[in-house]
Coordinates of C-alpha atoms in Angstrom, one line a residue:
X1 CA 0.0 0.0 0.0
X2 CA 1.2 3.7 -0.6
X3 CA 2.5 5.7 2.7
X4 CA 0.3 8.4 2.2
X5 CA -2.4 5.9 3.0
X6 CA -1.1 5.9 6.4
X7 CA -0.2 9.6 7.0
X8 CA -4.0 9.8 6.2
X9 CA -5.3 6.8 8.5
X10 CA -3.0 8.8 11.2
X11 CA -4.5 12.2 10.5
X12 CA -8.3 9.9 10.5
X13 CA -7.4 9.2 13.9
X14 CA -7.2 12.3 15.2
X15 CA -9.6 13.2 13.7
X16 CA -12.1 10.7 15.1
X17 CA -10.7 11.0 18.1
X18 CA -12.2 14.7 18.7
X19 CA -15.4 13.8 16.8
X20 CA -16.3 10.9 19.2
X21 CA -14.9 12.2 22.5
X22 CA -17.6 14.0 23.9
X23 CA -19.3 10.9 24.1
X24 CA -17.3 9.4 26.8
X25 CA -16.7 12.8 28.5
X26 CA -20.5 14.2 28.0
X27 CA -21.4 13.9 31.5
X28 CA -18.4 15.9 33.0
X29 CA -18.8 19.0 29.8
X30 CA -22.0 18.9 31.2
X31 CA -21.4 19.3 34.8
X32 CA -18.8 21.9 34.5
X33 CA -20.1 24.0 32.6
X34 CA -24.0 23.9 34.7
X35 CA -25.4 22.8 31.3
X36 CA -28.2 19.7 30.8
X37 CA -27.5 16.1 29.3
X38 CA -29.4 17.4 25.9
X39 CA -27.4 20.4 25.8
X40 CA -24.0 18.5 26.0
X41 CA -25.5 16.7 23.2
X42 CA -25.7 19.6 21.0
X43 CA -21.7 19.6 21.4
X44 CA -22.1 16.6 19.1
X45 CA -24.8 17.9 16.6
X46 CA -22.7 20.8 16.2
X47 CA -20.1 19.1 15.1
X48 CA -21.7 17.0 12.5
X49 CA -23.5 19.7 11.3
X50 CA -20.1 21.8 10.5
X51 CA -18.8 18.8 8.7
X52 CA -22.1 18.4 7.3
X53 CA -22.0 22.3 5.4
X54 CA -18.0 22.4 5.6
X55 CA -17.9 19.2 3.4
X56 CA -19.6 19.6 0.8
X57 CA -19.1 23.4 0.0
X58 CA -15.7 23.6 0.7
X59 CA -14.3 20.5 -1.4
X60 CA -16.4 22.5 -3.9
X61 CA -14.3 25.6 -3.2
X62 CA -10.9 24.4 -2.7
X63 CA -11.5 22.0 -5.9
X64 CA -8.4 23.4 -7.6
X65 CA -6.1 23.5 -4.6
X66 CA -3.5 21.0 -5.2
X67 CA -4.2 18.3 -2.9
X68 CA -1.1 18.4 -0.4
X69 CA -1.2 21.9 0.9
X70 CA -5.0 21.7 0.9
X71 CA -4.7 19.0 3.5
X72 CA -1.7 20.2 5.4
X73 CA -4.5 23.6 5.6
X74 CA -6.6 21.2 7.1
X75 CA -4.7 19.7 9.8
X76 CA -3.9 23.1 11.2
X77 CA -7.3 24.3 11.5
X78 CA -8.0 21.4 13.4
X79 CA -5.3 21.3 15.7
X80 CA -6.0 25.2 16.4
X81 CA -9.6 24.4 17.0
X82 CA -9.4 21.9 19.6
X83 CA -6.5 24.0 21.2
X84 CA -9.8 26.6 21.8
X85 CA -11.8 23.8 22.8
X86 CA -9.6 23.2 25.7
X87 CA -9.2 26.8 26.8
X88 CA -12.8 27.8 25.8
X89 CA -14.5 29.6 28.9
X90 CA -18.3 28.8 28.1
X91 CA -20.1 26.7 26.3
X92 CA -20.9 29.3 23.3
X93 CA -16.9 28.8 23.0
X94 CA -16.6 25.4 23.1
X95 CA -19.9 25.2 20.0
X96 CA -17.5 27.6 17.9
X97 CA -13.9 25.8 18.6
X98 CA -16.1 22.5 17.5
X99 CA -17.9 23.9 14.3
X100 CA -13.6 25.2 13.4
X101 CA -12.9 21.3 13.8
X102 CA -15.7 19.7 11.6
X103 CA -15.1 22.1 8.8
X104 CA -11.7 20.4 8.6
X105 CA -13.3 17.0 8.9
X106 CA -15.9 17.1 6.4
X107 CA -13.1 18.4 4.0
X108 CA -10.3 16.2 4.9
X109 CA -12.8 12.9 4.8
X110 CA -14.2 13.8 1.1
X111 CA -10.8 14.1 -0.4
X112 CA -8.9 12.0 1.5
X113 CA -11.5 8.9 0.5
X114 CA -10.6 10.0 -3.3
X115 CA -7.3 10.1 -3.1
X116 CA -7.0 7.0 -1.2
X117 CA -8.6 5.2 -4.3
X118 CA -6.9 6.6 -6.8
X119 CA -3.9 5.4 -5.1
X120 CA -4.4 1.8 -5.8
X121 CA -6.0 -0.8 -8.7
X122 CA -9.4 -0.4 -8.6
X123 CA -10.0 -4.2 -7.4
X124 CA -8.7 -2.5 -4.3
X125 CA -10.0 0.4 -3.8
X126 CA -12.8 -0.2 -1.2
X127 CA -9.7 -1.9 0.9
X128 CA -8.2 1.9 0.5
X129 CA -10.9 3.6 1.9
X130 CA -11.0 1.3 4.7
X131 CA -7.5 1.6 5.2
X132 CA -8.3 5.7 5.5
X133 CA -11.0 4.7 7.8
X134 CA -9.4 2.8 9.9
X135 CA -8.0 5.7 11.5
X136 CA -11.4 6.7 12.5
X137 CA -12.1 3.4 14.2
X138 CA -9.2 3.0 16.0
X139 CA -10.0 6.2 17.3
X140 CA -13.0 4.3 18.9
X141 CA -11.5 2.0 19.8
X142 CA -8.3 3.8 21.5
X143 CA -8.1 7.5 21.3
X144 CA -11.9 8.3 22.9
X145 CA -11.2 5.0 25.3
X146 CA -8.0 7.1 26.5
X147 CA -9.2 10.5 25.9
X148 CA -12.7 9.9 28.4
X149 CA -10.0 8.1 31.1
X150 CA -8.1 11.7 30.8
X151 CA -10.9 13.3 31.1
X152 CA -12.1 11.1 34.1
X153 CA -8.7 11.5 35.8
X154 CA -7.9 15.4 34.9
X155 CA -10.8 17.1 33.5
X156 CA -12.8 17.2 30.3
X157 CA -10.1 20.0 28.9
X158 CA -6.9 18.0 29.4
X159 CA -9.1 15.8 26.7
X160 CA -8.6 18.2 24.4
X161 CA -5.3 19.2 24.8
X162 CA -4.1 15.7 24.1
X163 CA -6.0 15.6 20.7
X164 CA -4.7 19.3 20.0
X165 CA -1.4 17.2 19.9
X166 CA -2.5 14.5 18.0
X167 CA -3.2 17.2 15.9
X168 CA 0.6 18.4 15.6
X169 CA 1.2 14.4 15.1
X170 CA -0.6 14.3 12.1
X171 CA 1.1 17.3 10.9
X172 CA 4.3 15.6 10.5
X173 CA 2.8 12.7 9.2
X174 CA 1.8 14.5 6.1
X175 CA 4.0 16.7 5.5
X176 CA 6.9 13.3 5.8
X177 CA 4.4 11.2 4.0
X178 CA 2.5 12.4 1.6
X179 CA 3.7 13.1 -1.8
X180 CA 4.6 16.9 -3.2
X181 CA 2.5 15.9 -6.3
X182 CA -1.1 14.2 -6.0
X183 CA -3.0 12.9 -8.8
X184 CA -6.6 13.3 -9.0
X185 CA -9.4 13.6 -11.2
X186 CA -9.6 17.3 -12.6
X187 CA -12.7 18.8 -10.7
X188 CA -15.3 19.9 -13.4
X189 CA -17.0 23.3 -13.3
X190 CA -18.7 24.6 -10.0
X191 CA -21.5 24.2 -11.7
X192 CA -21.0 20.4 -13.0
X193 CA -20.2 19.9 -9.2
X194 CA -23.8 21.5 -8.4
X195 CA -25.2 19.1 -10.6
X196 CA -24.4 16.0 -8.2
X197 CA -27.6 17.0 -6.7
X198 CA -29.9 16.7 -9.3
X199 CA -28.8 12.3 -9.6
X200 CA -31.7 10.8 -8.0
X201 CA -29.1 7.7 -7.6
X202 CA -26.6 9.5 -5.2
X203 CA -29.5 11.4 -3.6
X204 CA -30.7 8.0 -2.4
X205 CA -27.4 6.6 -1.5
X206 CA -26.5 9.8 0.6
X207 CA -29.5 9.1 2.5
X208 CA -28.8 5.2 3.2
X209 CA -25.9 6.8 4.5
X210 CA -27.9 9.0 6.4
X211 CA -30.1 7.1 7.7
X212 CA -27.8 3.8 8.2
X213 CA -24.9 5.8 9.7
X214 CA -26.7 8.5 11.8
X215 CA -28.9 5.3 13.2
X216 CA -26.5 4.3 15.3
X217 CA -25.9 7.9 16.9
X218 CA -29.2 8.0 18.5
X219 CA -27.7 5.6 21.1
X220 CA -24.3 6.0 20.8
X221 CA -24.4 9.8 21.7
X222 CA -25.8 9.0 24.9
X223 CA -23.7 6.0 25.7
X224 CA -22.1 6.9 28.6
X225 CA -25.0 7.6 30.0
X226 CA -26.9 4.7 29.1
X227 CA -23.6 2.5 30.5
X228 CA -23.6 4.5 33.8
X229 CA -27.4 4.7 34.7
X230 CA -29.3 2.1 33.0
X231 CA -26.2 -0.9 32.9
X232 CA -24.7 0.1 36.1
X233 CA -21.2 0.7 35.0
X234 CA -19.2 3.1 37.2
X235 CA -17.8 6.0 35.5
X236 CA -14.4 5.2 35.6
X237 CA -15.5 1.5 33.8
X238 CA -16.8 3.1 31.0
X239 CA -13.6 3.9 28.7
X240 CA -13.2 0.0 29.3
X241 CA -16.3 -0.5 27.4
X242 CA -15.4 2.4 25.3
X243 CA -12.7 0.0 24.4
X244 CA -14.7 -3.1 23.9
X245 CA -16.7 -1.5 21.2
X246 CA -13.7 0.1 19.4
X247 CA -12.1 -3.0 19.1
X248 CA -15.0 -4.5 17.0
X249 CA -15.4 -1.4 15.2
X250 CA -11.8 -1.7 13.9
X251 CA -12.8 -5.1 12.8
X252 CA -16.1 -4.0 11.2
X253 CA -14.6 -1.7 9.1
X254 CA -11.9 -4.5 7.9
X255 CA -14.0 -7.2 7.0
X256 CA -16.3 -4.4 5.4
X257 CA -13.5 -3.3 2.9
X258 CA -12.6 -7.0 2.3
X259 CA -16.3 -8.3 1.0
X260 CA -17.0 -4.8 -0.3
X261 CA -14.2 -4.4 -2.8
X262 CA -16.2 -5.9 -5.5
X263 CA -20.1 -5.3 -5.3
X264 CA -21.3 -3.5 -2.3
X265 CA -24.7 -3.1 -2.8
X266 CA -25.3 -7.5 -1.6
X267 CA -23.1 -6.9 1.0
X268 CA -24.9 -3.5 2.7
X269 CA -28.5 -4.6 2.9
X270 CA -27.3 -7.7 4.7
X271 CA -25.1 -5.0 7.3
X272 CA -28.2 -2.9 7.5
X273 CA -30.3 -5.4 8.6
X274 CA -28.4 -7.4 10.9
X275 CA -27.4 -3.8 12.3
X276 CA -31.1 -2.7 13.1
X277 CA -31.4 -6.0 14.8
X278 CA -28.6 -5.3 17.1
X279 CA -29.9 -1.7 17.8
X280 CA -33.1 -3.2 18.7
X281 CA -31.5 -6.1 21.1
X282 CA -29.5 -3.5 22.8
X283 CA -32.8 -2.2 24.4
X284 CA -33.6 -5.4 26.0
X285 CA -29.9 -6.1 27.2
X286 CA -28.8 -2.8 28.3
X287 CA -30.3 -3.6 31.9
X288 CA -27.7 -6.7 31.9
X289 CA -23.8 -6.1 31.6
X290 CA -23.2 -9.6 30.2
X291 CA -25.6 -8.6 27.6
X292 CA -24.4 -5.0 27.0
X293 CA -21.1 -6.2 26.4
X294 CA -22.0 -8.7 24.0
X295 CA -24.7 -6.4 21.9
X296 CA -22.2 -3.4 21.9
X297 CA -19.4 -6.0 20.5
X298 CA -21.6 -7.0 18.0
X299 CA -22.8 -3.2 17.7
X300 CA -19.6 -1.6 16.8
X301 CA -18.8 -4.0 14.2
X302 CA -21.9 -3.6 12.5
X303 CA -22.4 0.1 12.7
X304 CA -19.0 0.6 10.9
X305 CA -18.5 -2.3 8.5
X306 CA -20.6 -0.2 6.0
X307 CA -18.7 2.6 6.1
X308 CA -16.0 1.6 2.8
X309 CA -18.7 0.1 0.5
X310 CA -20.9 2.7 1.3
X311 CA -18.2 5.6 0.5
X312 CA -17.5 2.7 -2.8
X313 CA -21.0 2.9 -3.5
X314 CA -20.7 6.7 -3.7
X315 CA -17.6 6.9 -6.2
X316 CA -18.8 4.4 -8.2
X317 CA -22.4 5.9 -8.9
X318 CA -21.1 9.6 -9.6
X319 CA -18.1 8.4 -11.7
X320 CA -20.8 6.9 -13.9
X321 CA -23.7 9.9 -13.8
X322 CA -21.5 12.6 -12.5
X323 CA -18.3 12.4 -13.5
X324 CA -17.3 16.0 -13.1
X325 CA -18.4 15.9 -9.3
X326 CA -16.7 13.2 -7.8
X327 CA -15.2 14.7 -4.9
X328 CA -18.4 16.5 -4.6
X329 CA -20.2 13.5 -4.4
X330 CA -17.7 12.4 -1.9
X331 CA -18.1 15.8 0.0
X332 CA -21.4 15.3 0.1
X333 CA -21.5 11.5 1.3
X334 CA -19.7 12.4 4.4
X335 CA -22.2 15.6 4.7
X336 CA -24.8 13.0 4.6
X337 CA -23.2 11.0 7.4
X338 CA -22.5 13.7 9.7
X339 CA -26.0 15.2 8.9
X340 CA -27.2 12.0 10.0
X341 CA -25.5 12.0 13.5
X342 CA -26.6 15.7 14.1
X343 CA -30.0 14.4 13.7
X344 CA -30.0 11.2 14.9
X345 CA -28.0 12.8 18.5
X346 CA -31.1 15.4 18.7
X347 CA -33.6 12.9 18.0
X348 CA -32.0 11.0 21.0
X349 CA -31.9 14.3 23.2
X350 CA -35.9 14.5 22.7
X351 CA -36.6 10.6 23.2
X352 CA -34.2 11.6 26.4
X353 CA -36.5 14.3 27.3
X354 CA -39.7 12.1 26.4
X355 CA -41.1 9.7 28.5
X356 CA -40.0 7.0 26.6
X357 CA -36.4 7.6 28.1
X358 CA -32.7 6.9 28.1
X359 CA -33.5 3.0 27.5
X360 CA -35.7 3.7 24.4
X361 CA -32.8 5.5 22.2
X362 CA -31.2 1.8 21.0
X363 CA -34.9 0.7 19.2
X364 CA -35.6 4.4 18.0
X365 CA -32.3 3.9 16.3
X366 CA -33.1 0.6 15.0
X367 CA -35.7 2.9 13.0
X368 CA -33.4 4.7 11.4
X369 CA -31.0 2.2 9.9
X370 CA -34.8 -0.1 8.5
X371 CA -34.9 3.0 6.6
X372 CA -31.5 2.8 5.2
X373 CA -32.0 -0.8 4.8
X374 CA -35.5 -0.2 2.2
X375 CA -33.0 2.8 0.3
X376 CA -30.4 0.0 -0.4
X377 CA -32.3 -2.7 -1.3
X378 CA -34.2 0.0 -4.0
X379 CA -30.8 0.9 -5.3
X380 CA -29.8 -2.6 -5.3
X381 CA -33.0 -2.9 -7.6
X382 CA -32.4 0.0 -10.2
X383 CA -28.8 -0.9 -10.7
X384 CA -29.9 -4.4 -11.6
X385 CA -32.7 -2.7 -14.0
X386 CA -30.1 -0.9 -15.7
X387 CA -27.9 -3.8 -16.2
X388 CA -30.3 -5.3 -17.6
X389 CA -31.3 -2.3 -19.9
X390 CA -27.5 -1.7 -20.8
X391 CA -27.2 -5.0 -21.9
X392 CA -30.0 -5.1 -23.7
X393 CA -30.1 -2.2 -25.5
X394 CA -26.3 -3.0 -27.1
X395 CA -22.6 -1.2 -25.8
X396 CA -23.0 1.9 -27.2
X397 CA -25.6 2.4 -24.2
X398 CA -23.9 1.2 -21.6
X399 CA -22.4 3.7 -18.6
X400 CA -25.3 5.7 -18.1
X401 CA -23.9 9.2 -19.2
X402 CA -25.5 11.4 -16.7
X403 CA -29.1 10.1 -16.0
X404 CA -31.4 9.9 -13.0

């Protein structure tokens, strides 16, 4: 594999470190600074939400800024950002230092997944992206383990002063790693880029990602507090089961990139549906820790395995009807994701709220990812109709050009 891959896995890392921290430290932000559980959770929604508008808009931007000092941009508005994070006085601060972050994440995920294709044959391209990924994982698995023990032990800030680091890590990665010159498929017009959003096709697969991604989030957002009142897990336990799930999302996204290198589509309406099942078991064994442990092992693996065939799916479909907005496409996958967590973490902070509860957040999630499961199986339907159409119709038909 090329090096860059892994001065991009590294900068993932640090990356998904900050994005999922506040999960294990949410209680804490939330005592310190005299705010309420569904307030904290905001801090996430945020978040997504500036990687959600950063993403997409700003890969359009920057199109025609060669790839290496775009990325090595990046890095450093990240680092600065959590650097206010951990300094930030009030909670208005702390919303603005973590909108600065996700405008680099959404960025640095959309380009980073293209680049990390066009690096390698195209039998192995989903196995790229996952190797991109994996940065983000083992982020679950490690850096948000570690970075809510900090936080336990020292404070919420000291959190984010070790990722402002990781930060300056990823830095050097790059900048030793990563090649002065970057191929990558010219960027058509801002306006061919606009068009991404008039395909039907990717419209629906941004929303299976959506829906199937942000899913999860619904319960995940409130973990820690779903560990600590409903399972009984004392606070200073829970980066241990912050590390249980990790580990099986590092091996989720694996095996995804392995049986998704070929032909997602099969391979993400059997992930979607086992994954709503283990949303929905998780609300009968959250009361048990033998249970939890074994529904969040099965969890993580499931809730990231889609993540490379998905972002496959995505390339695949807007090289064949948009092929002037590929990175936009990209962009606007990971918007789709991120959009999907802002909504799926408020949709948990109302069920909070609600009577239904803390305990009802896993099954209201299972919701979520049924609908991503119906998207896919649709798509897996029109790509098979126009197979069949392409083939009948003779090769001077076949690729599609730029229809729905």
């Amino acid at each position: 594999m090329h090096p860059a891959l892994f001065a991009l896995a590294i900068s993932a890392f640090a990356i998904g470190t900050t994005e999922f921290l506040t999960v294990g430290i949410m209680p804490n932000v939330a005592h310190d600074l005299g705010i309420t559980l569904p307030m904290a959770g905001l801090i996430v929604s945020v978040y997504a939400l500036g990687a959600t508008i950063g993403a997409p808009v700003l890969t359009a931007l920057t199109g025609h800024i060669a790839r290496r000092p775009l990325l090595l941009g990046l890095m450093t508005l990240f680092t600065l950002g959590n650097m206010v994070a951990a300094i930030s006085p009030n909670y208005e601060i702390l919303l603005i230092a973590r909108i600065m972050t996700a405008f680099a994440h959404g960025v640095f995920f959309a380009i980073g997944a293209t680049i990390a294709a066009s690096m390698v044959p195209e039998n192995r391209r989903a196995s790229a992206i996952a190797i991109v990924f994996s940065g983000l994982t083992i982020a679950i698995a490690t850096g948000v383990p570690l970075g809510t023990m900090l936080g336990q032990a020292l404070g919420w800030r000291a959190s984010f002063w070790a990722v402002t680091g990781l930060g300056l890590v990823s830095l050097l990665a790059m900048f030793a790693l990563l090649p002065r010159s970057i191929k990558v498929q010219t960027p058509g017009t801002l306006a061919d880029q606009a068009r991404v959003l008039g395909s039907g096709r990717l419209l629906m697969a941004f929303g299976m990602n959506l829906f199937g991604y942000g899913g999860t989030f619904v319960a995940f957002t409130y973990l820690a507090s779903i560990l600590e009142n409903i399972t009984g897990v004392a606070p200073n336990q829970i980066g241990i089961m912050m590390f249980l799930y990790g580990a099986s999302v590092i091996a989720g996204n694996i095996i995804g990139g392995r049986v998704a290198d070929r032909d997602p589509v099969p391979v993400l309406i059997i992930m979607f549906a086992l994954q709503a099942v283990a949303l929905a078991a998780f609300t009968l064994t959250a009361g048990s820790l033998i249970g939890t442990v074994l529904t969040l092992a099965l969890l993580g693996g499931l809730s990231f395995c889609n993540v490379p065939g998905l972002h496959l799916y995505v390339v695949q479909l807007a090289q064949k009807h948009r092929p002037g907005g590929v990175d936009v496409a990209s962009a606007l996958n990971i918007a789709a994701a991120n959009l999907g967590i802002a909504l799926s973490a408020a949709v948990g902070g109302m069920v909070v709220d609600s009577r239904l509860g803390l305990g009802a957040t896993p099954w209201v999630g299972a919701l979520l990812v049924t609908v991503a499961l119906g998207l896919t199986v649709w798509s897996g339907l029109l790509d098979r109709r126009e197979r069949a159409m392409a083939a009948n119709a003779g090769p001077e038909l076949q690729g599609g050009g730029h229809g729905y």
